Each structure stands twice: as C-alpha cells, then as structure tokens.
GROMACS .gro file of C-alpha atoms in nm:
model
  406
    1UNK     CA    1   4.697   9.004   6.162
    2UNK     CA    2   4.810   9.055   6.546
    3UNK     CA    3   5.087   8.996   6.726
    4UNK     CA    4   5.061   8.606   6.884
    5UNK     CA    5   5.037   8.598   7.270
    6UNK     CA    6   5.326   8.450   7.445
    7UNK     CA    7   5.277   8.218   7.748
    8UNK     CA    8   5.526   8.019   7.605
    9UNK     CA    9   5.915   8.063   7.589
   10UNK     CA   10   5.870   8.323   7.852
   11UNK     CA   11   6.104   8.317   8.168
   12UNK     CA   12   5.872   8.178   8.477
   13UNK     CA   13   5.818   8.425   8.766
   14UNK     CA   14   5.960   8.103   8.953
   15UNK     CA   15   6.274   8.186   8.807
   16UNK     CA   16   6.394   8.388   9.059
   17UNK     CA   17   6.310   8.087   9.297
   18UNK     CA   18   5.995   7.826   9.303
   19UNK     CA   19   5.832   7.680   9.580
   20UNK     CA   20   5.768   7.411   9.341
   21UNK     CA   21   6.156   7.312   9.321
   22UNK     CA   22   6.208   7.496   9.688
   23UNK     CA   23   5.927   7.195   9.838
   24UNK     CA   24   6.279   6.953   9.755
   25UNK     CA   25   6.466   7.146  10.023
   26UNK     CA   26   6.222   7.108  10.341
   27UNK     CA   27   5.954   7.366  10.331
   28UNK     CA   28   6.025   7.374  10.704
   29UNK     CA   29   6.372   7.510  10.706
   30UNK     CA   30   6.372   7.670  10.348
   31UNK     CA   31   6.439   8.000  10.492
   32UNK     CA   32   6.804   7.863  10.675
   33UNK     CA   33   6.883   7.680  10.359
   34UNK     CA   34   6.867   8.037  10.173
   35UNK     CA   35   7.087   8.226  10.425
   36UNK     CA   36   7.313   7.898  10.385
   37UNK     CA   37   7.323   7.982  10.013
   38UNK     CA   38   7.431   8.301  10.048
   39UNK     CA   39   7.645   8.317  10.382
   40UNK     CA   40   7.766   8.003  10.423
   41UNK     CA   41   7.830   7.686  10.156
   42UNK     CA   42   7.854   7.904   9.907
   43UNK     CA   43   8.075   8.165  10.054
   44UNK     CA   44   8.273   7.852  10.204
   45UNK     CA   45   8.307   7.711   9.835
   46UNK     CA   46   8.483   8.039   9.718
   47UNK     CA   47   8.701   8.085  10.048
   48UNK     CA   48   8.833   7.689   9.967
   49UNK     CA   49   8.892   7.810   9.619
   50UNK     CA   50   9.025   8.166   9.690
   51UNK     CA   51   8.749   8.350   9.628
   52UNK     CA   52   8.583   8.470   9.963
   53UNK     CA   53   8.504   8.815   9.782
   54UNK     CA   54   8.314   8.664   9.510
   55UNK     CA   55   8.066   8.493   9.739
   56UNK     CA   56   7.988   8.772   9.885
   57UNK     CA   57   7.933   9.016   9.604
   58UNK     CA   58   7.696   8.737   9.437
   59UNK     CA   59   7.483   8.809   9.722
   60UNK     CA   60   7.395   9.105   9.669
   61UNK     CA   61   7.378   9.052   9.271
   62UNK     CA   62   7.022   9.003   9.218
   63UNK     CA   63   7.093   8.923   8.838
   64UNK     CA   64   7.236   8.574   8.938
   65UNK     CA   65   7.124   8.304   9.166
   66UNK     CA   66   7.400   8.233   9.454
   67UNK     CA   67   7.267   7.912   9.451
   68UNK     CA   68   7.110   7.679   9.703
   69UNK     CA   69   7.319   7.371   9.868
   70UNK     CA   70   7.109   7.067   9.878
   71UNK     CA   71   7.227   6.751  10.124
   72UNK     CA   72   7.364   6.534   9.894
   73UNK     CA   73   7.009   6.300   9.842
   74UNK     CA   74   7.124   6.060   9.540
   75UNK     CA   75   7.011   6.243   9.219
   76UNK     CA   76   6.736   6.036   9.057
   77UNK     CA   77   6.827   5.827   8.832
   78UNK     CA   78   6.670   5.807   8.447
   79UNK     CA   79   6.756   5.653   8.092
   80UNK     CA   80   6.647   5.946   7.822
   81UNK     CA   81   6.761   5.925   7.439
   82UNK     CA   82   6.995   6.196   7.360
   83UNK     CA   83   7.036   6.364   7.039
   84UNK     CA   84   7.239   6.095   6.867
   85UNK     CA   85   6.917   5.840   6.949
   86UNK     CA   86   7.106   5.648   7.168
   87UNK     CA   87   6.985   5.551   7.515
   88UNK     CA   88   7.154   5.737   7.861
   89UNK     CA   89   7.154   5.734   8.181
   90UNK     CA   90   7.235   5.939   8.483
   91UNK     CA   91   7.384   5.643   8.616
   92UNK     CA   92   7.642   5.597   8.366
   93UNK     CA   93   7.861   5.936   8.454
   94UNK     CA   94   7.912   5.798   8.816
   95UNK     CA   95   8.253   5.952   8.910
   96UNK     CA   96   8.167   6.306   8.732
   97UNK     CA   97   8.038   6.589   8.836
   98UNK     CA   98   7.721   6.612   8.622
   99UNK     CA   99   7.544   6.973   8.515
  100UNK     CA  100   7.194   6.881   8.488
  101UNK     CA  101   7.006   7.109   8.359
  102UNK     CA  102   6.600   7.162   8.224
  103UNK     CA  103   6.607   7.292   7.895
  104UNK     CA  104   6.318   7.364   7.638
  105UNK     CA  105   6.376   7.236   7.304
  106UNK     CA  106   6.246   7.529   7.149
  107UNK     CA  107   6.271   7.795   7.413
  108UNK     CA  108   6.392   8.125   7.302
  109UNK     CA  109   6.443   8.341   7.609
  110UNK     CA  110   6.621   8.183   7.891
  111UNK     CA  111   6.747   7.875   7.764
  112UNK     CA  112   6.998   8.004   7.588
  113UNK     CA  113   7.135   8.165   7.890
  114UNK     CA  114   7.142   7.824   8.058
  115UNK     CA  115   7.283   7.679   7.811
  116UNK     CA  116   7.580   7.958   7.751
  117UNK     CA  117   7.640   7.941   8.138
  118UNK     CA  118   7.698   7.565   8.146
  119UNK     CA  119   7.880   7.592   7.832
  120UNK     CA  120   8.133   7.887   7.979
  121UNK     CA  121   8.154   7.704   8.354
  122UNK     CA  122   8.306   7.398   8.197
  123UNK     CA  123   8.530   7.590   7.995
  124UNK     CA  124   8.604   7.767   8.309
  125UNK     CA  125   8.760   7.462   8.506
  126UNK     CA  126   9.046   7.445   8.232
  127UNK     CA  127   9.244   7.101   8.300
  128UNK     CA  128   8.942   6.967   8.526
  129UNK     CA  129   8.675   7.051   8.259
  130UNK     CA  130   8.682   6.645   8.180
  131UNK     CA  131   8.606   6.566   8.498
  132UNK     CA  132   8.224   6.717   8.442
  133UNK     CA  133   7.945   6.598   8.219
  134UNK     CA  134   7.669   6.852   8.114
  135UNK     CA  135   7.334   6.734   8.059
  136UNK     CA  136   6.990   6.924   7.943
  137UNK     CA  137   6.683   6.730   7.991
  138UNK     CA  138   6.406   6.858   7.764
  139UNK     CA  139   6.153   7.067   7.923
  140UNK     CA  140   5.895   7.107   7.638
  141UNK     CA  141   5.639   6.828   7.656
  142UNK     CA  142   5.523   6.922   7.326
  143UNK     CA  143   5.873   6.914   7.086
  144UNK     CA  144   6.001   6.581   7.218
  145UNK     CA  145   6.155   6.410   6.943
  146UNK     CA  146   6.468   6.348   6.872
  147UNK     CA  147   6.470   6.578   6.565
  148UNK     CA  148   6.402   6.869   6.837
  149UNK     CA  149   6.722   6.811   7.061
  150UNK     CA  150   6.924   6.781   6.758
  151UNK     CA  151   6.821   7.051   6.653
  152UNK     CA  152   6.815   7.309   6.924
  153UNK     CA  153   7.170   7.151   7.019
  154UNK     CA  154   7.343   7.215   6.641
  155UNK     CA  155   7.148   7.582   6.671
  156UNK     CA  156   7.354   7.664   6.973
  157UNK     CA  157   7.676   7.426   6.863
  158UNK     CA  158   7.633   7.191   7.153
  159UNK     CA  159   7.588   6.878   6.917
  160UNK     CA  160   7.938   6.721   7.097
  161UNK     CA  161   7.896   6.926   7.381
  162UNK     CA  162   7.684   6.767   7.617
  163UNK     CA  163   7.401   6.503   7.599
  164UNK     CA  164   7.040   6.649   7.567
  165UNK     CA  165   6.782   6.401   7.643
  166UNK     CA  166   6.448   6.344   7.547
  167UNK     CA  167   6.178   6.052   7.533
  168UNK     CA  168   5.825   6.070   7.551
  169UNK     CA  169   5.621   6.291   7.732
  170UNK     CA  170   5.549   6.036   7.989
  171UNK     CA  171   5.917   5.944   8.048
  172UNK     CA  172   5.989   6.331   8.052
  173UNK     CA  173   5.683   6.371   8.324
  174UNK     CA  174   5.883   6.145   8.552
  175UNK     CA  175   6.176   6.287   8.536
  176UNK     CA  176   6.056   6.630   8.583
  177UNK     CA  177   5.824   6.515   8.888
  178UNK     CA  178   6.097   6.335   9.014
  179UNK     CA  179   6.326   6.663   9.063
  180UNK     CA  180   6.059   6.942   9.116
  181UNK     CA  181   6.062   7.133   8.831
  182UNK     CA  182   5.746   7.275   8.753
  183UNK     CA  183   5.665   7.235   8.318
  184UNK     CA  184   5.371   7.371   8.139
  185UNK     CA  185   5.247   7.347   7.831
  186UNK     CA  186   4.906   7.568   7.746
  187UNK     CA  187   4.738   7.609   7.419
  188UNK     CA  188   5.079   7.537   7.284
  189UNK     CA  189   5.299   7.736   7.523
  190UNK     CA  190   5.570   7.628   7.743
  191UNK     CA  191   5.610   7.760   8.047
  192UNK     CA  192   5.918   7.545   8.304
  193UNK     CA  193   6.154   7.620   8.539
  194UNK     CA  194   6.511   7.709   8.468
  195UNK     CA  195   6.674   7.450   8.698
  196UNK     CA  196   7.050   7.347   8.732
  197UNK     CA  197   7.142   7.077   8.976
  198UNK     CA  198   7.477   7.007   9.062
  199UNK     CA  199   7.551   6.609   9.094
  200UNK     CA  200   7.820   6.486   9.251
  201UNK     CA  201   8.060   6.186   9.170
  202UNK     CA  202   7.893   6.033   9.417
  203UNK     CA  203   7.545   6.091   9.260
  204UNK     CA  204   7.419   6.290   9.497
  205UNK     CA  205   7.270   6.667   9.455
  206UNK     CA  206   7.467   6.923   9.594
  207UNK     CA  207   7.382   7.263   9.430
  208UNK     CA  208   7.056   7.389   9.276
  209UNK     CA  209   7.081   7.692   9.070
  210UNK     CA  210   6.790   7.902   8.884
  211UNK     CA  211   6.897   8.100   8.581
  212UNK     CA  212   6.808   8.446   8.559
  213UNK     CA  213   6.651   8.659   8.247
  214UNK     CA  214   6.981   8.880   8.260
  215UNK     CA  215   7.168   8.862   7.920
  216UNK     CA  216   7.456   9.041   8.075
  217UNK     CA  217   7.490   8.851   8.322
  218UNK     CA  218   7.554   8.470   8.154
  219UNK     CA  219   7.894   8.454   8.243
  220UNK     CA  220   7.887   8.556   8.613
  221UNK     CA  221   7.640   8.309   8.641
  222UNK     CA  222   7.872   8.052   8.445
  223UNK     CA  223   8.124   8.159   8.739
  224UNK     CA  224   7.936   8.025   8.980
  225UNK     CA  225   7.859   7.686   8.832
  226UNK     CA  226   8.247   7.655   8.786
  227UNK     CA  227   8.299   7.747   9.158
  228UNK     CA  228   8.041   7.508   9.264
  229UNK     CA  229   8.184   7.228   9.031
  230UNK     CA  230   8.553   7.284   9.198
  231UNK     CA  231   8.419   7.312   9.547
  232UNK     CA  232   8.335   6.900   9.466
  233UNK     CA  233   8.680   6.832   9.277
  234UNK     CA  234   8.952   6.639   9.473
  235UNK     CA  235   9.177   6.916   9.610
  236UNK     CA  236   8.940   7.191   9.539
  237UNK     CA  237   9.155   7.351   9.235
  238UNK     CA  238   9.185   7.748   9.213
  239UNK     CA  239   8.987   7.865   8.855
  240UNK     CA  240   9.210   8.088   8.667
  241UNK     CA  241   9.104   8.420   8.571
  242UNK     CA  242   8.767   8.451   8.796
  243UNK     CA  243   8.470   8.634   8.619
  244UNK     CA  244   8.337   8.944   8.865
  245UNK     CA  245   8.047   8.887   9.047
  246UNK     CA  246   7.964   9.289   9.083
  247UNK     CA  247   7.622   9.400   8.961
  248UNK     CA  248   7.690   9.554   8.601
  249UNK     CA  249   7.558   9.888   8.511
  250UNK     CA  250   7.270   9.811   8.196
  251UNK     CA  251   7.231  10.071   7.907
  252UNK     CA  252   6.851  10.228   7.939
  253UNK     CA  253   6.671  10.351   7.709
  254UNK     CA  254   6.713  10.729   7.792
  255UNK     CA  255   7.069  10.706   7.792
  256UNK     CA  256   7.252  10.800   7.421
  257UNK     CA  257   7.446  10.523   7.280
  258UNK     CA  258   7.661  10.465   6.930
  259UNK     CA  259   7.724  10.135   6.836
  260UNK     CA  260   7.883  10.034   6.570
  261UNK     CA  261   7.720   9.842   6.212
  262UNK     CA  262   7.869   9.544   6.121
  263UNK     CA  263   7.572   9.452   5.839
  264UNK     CA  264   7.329   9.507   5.647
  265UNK     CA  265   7.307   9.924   5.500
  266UNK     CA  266   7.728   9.961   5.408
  267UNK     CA  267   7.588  10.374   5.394
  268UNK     CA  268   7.597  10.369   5.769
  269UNK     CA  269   7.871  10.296   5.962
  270UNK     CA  270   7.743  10.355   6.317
  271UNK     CA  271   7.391  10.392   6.504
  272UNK     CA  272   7.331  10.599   6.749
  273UNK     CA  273   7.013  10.507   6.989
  274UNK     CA  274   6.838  10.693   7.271
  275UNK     CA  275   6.717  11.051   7.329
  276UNK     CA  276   6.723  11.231   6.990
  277UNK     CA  277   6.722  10.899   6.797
  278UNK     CA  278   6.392  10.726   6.729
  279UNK     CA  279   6.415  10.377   6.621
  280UNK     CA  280   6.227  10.038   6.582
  281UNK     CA  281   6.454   9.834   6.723
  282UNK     CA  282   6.465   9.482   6.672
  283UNK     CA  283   6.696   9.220   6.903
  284UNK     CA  284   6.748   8.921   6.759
  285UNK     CA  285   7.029   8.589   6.719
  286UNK     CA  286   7.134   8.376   6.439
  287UNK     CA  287   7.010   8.078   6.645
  288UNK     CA  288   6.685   8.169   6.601
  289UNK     CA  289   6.731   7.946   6.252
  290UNK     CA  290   6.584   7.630   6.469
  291UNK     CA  291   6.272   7.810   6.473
  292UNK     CA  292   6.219   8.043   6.212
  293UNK     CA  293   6.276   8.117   5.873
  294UNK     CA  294   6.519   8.397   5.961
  295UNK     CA  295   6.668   8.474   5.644
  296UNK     CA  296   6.308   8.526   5.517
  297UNK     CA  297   6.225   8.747   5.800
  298UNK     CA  298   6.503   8.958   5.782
  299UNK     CA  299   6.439   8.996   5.398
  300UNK     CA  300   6.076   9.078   5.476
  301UNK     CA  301   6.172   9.347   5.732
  302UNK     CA  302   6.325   9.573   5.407
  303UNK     CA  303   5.965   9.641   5.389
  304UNK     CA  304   5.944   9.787   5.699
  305UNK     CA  305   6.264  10.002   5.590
  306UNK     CA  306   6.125  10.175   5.287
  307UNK     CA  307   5.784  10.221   5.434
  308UNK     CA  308   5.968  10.413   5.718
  309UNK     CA  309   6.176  10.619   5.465
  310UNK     CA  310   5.859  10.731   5.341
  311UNK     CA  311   5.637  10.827   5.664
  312UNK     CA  312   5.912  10.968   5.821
  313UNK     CA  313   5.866  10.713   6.108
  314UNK     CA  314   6.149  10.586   6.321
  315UNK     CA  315   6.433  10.382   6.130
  316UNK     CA  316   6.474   9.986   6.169
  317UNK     CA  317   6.835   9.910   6.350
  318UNK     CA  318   6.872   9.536   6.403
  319UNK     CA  319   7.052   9.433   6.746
  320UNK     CA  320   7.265   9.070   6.744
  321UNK     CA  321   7.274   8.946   7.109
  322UNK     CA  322   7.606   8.824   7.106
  323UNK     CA  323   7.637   8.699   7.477
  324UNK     CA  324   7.369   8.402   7.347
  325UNK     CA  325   7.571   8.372   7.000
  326UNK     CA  326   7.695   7.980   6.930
  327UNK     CA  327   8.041   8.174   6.901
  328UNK     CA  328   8.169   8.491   6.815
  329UNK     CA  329   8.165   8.463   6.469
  330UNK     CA  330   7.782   8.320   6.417
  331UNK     CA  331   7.636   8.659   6.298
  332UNK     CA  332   7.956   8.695   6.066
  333UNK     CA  333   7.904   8.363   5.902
  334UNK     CA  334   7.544   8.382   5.897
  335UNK     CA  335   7.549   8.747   5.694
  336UNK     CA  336   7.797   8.584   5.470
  337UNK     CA  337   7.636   8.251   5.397
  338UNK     CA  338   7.310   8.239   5.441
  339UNK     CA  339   7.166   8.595   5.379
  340UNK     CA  340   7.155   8.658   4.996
  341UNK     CA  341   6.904   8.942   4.988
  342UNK     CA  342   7.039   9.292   5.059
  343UNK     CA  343   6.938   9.427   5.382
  344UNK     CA  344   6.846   9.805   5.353
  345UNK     CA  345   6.880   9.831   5.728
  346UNK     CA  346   7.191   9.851   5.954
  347UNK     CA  347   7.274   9.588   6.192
  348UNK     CA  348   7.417   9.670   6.509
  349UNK     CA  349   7.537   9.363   6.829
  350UNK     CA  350   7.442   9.402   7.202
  351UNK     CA  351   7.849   9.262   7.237
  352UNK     CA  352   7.751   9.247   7.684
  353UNK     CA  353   7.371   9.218   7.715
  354UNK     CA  354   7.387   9.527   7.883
  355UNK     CA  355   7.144   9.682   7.615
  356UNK     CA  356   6.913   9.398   7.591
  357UNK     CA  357   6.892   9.440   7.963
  358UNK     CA  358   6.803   9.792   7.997
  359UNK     CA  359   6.542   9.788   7.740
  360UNK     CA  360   6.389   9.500   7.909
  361UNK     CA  361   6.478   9.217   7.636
  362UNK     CA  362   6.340   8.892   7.730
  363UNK     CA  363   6.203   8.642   7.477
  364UNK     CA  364   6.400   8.681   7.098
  365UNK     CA  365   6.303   8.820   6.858
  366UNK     CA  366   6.167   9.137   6.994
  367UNK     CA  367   6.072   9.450   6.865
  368UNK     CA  368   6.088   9.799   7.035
  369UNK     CA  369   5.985  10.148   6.930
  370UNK     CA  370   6.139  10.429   7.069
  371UNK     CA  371   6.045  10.794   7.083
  372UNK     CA  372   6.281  11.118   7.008
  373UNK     CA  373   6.296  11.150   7.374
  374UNK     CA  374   6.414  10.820   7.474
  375UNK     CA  375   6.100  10.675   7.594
  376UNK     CA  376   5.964  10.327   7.449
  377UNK     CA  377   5.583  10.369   7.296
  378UNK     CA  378   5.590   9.997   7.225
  379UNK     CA  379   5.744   9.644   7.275
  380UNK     CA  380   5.622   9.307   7.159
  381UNK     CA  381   5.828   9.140   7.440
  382UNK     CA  382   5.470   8.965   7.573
  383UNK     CA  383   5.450   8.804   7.242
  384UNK     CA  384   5.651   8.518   7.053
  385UNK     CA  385   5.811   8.521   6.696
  386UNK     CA  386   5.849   8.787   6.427
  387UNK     CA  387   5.518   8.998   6.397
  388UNK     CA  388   5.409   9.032   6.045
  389UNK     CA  389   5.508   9.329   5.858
  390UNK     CA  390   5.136   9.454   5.793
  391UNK     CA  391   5.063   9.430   6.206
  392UNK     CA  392   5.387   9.546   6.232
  393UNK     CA  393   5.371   9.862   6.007
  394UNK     CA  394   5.014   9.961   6.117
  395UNK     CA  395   5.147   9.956   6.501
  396UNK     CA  396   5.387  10.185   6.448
  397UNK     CA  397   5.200  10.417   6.241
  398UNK     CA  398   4.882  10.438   6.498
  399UNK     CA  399   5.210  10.476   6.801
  400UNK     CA  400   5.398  10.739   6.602
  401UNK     CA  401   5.080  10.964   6.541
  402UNK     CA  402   4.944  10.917   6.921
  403UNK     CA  403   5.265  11.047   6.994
  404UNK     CA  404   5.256  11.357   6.765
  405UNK     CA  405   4.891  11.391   6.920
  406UNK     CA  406   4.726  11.332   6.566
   0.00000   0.00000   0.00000
C-alpha cells in the first residue's frame, strides 16, 4: 500500500501572495499598494506605535507577510453558524477590531500557524485584547458541519477563543467569493488561501495578511497582526515586549544537533540528528487527534522500531512541533493520558520550528529519512497522513540499500 497523494492540506503557492485575493486591491495599482505595505502604512503603523525598526526588518523577512493596507471598503457582511450552532454575524462585532481569518476545518499544515498567530496577536495587545474579536471562516467545502469546527477548534483549544463559522457549502461559496479567497476541493483535497483581513470598528478592511509555511516564524507573524490591530485602537497603544522581526537562522539537515527526549524509550536521554546520525524522522503534534487515530499510530510505529533494530537501518526519533502545540503542556498530557502502549522509540520537540523549517516540514505528520552524511534520501512531505508501516518499512529498506549501492 502507497503513500496517499496530497493536493490537499498543502500550503497554496498563492500563499506567498494571490492574484486571486490581490484582484481586491486594483490590479492596476497592485504594484504601489505592495511598496505601501512595506514602506509606508505599515512602517507608519510601527513608527505610531514605537516600532519604526520592526517595519523595516519585516521587509526584508521573507518568512512573514508585511502585510497589505486595503482602503477601508466595508468588510462584507455574512451570518455563518459557529461551533456552538448558533447563528453570527460580521455585523454584530461593530465597534471591534475583527481578525478574520480562512481556516480549513481539517487542514494540517498552515492552519495551525494561522490560527497560533491570531491566537498570540491578541494575547499580544494585553489590556486592549477585548477590544478584538477573532474569527475563522471554514475553508474546506467538504468538512462543513458543525461537528468539524468543533472539533478542529477543541484540537487546537480555541473552543472559547474565537467564533469559527461554518454553513453549507453554498453559504461558504459566498462568503469566500465575496472576499477573494481562492478554495479548492479535488478528489477530496483542499487546496485555499491563507487569508487574514483586518476589520475595523468601523467595518471596513484595513489589512490583508497571507500566512506563511514557516513554523518558526508564527509569532513574528502574530507581531504583526498585534501591530496592525493597535495601529486601529484609539490612541494607538505601545505593545509591551515586541517579538523581533529579524529573519531566524533554521537548523538544516547537515548541521549536527542534540535534542533532548522527553518520551517514549526512558534508555535514551538525548538524540542527536545530522551528519553521523541516520534517522527516520517523524514530525508530528498532539492535535493531530481531530484527524487521526494518533495513539494507534504511534503504537503501530514500534513496528517500525524493532524492524530497524534488526536491519540495521536508521532509528525512528519522533519530533513534537511545539510552536503549533494547543499549549505547552499538550505533548506532556497527551503521553500521560492518552498513550497506554509503551513507545520503544524516543521522542524529541522542535521547541522554535527552526528544525521543522530546515528540513522542509510542511504538512504534519511527515516522515524523513536521513543518511550518515546528513543528506535526506526521502520525505513523504507531498503526501497526507501516516503512511502504513508495510509502505513505510519497504521504502526505507529499497532507500537504505540504494544508498549502500546494493
């Protein structure tokens, strides 16, 4: 059995910017609106808040969007069910600043990142953060149901955190024709944009943002949600402690690293990874519950483990992503409640994202195989969910013995 082909789940190439979403800001002066982003309203929205150098630096980040200002045309207006069932509207958090945000119900690559950003930016305006409402409209015309909100919301502990709205596909069609943002759903994939507007009190759209597949970089991006939010609060208030916007050095795969195991094999205490150490590597999260068995298919990968032990092929190491974690204590919790099974494997955490980033993590879960020089002879990142041990198992041993040359 084969690895399934991912389409869906995968961050857009329009995530680094979309004509589709672009077409709201006048094709004919999209260029100028750019510079804008990154010279002028944005940069002007840190000066008013302190901040000039931050601004700037985004610039020249290319791991988060600077964002792009938009001129304030009244945000349409829609009534969605949220993940309580009850009926909302856009309409009804006049005098907020509103997050909006397109979210896949079942997404497990960049949603997540969304959905930490908003999460931290909020946090991030201390004293003002009641002054903002954060919204995800669902962006997966397949999972529509209420069941799916609620359940992608209590996987990343946003239950009471924001509204996420759903409806039918129809009502979602609108919504998501009525603010650009490009959705697709083939042979079962989803495929969207990773939009987040900025409303004002007003109800007008002031900033667009596009989350980018950097796990490392969640919080800078939160940083620039929150400066956007205060640049639209009476008085423009100062946000304590602000994040860096520098571009942060990843970990790649031919540089040596040790981390340290905090489950599964207690006969290991730390991992080391890179040149010299030749691993199947396997990045995953806790909230990856919603749509897997993950208990199982952690239990299933101690197959993998003794198979290994007795080829002599590269050890399993599991990686937590932590930066996408509900909270710091998820993997904790999870280890100790849910997983009965030994594991026969260590289990390390990306604590940053600056692993996940150097290897080239995208979708969760995924599996890499690395070589005792450093280099990777395989990755599944182009496919969705856990492979199956068998496909699994015979993949590494046909990589392992082109490597050896047998």
């Amino acid at each position: 059995m084969g690895f399934r082909r991912l389409i869906a789940r995968r961050p857009s190439n329009r995530s680094a910017g979309s004509a589709t979403i672009r077409g709201r800001l006048y094709v004919g002066v999209l260029a100028i609106l750019l510079v804008l982003a990154i010279s002028g309203l944005v940069i002007r929205g840190q000066l008013e808040n302190g901040h000039a150098t931050r601004g700037s630096t985004a610039a020249f980040n290319a791991d988060i969007d600077p964002g792009t200002p938009l001129r304030g045309r009244p945000a349409p207006n829609f009534t969605l069910t949220n993940q309580f069932n009850a009926p909302t509207s856009l309409s009804q958090f006049r005098g907020k600043i509103v997050v909006l945000a397109f979210v896949d119900s079942e997404c497990t690559s960049i949603c997540p990142l969304t959905t930490m950003s908003m999460l931290q930016a909020k946090s991030m305006l201390g004293a003002h953060a009641s002054d903002v409402q954060l919204i995800g409209i669902n962006a997966n015309p397949i999972a529509t149901s209420v069941a799916d909100v609620s359940a992608y919301s209590t996987a990343h502990a946003m239950t009471n955190r924001w509204d996420f709205l759903t409806g039918s596909r129809a009502q979602l069609s609108t919504v998501w024709h009525e603010y650009n943002v490009y959705v697709a759903a083939i042979h079962g994939n989803i495929d969207h944009e990773p939009a987040i507007y900025i409303i004002g009190p007003h109800g007008g759209e002031r900033m667009l943002f596009l989350t980018q597949m950097a796990y490392a970089n969640a919080t800078q991006q939160a940083q620039l949600l929150a400066d956007a939010v205060a640049a639209l609060l009476p008085g423009h208030p100062k946000l304590p402690k602000p994040v860096s916007l520098k571009a942060l050095p990843v970990v790649r795969p031919e540089a040596e690293l040790s981390l340290p195991v905090v489950g599964g094999d207690s006969n290991v205490r730390t991992v080391r990874i890179g040149p010299g150490h030749p691993h199947l590597l396997v990045f995953f999260a806790t909230w990856l519950q919603e749509t897997s068995n993950l208990t199982n298919e952690l239990t299933n990968l101690n197959h993998y483990a003794a198979t290994a032990r007795r080829h002599g092929w590269p050890s399993l190491v599991l990686i937590d992503e932590t930066t996408t974690e509900p909270s710091p204590n998820a993997l904790a919790d999870f280890l100790h409640r849910r997983m009965k099974a030994h594991l026969d494997y260590p289990i390390t955490v990306d604590s940053k994202g600056l692993l996940a980033d150097g290897y080239g993590v995208q979708n969760l879960p995924c599996t890499i195989l690395t070589s005792a020089t450093g280099h990777l002879l395989f990755t599944n990142q182009d496919y969705s969910g856990w492979p199956p041990i068998g496909g699994l198992e015979a993949a590494v041993g046909h990589a392992v013995a082109a490597a050896s040359g047998h």
